[in-house]
Short mmCIF file of N, CA and C in Angstrom, two decimals:
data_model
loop_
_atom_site.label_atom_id
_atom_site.label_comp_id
_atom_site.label_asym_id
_atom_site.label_seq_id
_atom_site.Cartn_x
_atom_site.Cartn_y
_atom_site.Cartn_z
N UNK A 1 3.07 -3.94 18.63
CA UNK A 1 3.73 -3.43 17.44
C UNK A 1 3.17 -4.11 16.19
N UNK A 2 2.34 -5.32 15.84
CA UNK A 2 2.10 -5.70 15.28
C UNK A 2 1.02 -5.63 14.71
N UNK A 3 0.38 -5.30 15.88
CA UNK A 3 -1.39 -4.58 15.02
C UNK A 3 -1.08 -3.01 14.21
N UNK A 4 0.23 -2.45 14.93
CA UNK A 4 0.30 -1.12 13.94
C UNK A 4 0.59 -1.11 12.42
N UNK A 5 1.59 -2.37 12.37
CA UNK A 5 1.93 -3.02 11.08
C UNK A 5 0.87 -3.22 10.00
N UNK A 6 0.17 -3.77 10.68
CA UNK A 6 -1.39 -4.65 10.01
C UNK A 6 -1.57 -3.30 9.71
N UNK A 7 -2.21 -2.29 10.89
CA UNK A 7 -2.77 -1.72 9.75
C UNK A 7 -2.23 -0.37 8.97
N UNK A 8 -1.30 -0.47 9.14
CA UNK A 8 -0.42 0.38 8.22
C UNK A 8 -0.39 -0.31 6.79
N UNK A 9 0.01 -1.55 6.80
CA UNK A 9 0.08 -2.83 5.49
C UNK A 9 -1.17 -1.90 5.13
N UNK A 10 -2.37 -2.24 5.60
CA UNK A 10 -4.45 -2.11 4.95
C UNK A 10 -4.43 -1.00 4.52
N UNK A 11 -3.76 0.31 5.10
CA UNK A 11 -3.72 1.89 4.55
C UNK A 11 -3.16 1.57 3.62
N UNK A 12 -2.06 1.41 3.63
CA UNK A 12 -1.44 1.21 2.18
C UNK A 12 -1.75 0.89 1.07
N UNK A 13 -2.46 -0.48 1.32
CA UNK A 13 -3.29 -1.01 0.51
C UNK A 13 -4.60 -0.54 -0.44
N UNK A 14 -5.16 -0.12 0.59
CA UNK A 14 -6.45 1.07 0.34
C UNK A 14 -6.07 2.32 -0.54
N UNK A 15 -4.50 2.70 0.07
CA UNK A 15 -4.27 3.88 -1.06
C UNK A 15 -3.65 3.45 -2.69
N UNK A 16 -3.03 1.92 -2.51
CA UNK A 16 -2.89 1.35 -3.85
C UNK A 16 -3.79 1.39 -4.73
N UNK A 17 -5.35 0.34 -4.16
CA UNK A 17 -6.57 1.00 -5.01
C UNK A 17 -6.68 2.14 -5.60
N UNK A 18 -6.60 3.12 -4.46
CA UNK A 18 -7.33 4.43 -5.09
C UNK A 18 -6.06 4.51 -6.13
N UNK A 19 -4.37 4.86 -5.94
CA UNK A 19 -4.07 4.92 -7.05
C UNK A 19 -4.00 4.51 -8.51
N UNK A 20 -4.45 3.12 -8.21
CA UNK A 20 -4.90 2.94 -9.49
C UNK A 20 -6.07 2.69 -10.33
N UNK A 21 -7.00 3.05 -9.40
CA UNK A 21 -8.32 3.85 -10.01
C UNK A 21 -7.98 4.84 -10.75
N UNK A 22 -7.25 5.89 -10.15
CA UNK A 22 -6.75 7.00 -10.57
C UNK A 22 -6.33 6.97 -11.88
N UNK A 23 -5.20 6.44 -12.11
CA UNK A 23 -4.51 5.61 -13.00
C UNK A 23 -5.68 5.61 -14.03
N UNK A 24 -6.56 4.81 -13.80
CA UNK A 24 -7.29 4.09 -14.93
C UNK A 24 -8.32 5.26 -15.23
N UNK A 25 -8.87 5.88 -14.59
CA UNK A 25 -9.67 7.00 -14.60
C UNK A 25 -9.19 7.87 -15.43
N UNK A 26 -7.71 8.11 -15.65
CA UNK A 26 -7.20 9.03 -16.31
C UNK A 26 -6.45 8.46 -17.51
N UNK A 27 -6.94 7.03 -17.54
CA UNK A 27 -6.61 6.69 -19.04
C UNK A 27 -5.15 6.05 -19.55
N UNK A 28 -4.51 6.32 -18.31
CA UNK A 28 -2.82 5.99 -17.96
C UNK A 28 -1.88 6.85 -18.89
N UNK A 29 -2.86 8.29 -18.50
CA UNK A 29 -1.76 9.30 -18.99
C UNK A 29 -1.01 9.71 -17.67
N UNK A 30 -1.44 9.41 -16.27
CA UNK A 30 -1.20 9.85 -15.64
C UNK A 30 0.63 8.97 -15.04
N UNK A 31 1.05 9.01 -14.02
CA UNK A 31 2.39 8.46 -13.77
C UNK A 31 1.63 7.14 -12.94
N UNK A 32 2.45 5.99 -13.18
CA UNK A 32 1.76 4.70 -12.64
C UNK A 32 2.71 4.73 -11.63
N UNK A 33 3.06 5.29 -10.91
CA UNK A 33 4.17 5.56 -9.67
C UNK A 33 2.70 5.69 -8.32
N UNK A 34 1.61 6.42 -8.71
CA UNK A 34 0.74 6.39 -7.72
C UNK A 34 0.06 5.07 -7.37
N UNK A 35 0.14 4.46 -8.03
CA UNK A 35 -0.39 2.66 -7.54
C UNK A 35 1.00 1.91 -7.25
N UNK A 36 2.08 2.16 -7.75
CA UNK A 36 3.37 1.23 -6.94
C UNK A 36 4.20 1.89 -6.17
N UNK A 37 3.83 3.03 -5.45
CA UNK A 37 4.26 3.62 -4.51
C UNK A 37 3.88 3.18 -3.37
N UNK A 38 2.28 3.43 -3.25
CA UNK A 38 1.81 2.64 -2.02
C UNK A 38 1.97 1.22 -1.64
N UNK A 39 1.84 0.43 -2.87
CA UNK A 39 2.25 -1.22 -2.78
C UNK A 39 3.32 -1.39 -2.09
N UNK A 40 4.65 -0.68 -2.35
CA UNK A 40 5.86 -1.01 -1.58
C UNK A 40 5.90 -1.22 -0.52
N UNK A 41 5.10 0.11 -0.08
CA UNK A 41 4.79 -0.24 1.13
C UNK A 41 3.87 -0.64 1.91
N UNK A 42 3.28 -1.22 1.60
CA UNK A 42 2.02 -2.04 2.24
C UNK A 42 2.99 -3.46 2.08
N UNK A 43 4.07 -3.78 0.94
CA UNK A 43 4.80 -5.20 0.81
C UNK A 43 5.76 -5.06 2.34
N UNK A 44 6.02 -4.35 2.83
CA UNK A 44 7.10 -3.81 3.63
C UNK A 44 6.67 -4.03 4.82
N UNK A 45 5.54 -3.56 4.99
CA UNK A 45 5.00 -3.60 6.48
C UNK A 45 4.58 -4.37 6.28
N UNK A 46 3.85 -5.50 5.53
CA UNK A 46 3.65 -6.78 5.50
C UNK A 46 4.65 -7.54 6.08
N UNK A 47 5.55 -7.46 5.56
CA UNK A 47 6.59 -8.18 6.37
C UNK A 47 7.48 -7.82 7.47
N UNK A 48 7.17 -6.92 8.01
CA UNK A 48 7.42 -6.57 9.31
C UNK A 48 6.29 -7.10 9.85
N UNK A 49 4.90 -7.21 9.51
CA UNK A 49 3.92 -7.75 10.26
C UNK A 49 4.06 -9.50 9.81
N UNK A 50 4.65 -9.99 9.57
CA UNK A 50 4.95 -11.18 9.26
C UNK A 50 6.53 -11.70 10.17
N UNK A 51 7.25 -10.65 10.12
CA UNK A 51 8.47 -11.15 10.85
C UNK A 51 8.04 -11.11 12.53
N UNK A 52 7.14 -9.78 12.66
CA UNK A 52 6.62 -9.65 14.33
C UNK A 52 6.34 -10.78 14.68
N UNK A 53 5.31 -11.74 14.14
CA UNK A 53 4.43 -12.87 14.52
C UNK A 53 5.09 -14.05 14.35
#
């Protein structure tokens, strides 16, 4: 259960980037909800992959 965590946390993570590439690409007209959406949860399963171990 803990390697699913991990890499669920890294997807997450990976899609934080891209959202806020996005973000910045578009000048921050766009909603900054697409870069702290994914963070939450990549913080989340972090610590489910932190409480597993």
């Amino acid at each position: 259960m803990g390697k699913i965590y991990k890499c669920i946390s890294i997807f997450f993570v990976i899609l934080t980037f891209i959202g806020a590439g996005y973000v910045l690409i578009n000048k921050g007209n766009v909603n900054a909800g697409y870069a702290v959406i994914p963070m939450l949860g990549a913080l989340i399963f972090n610590l489910l992959y932190r409480k597993q171990n």
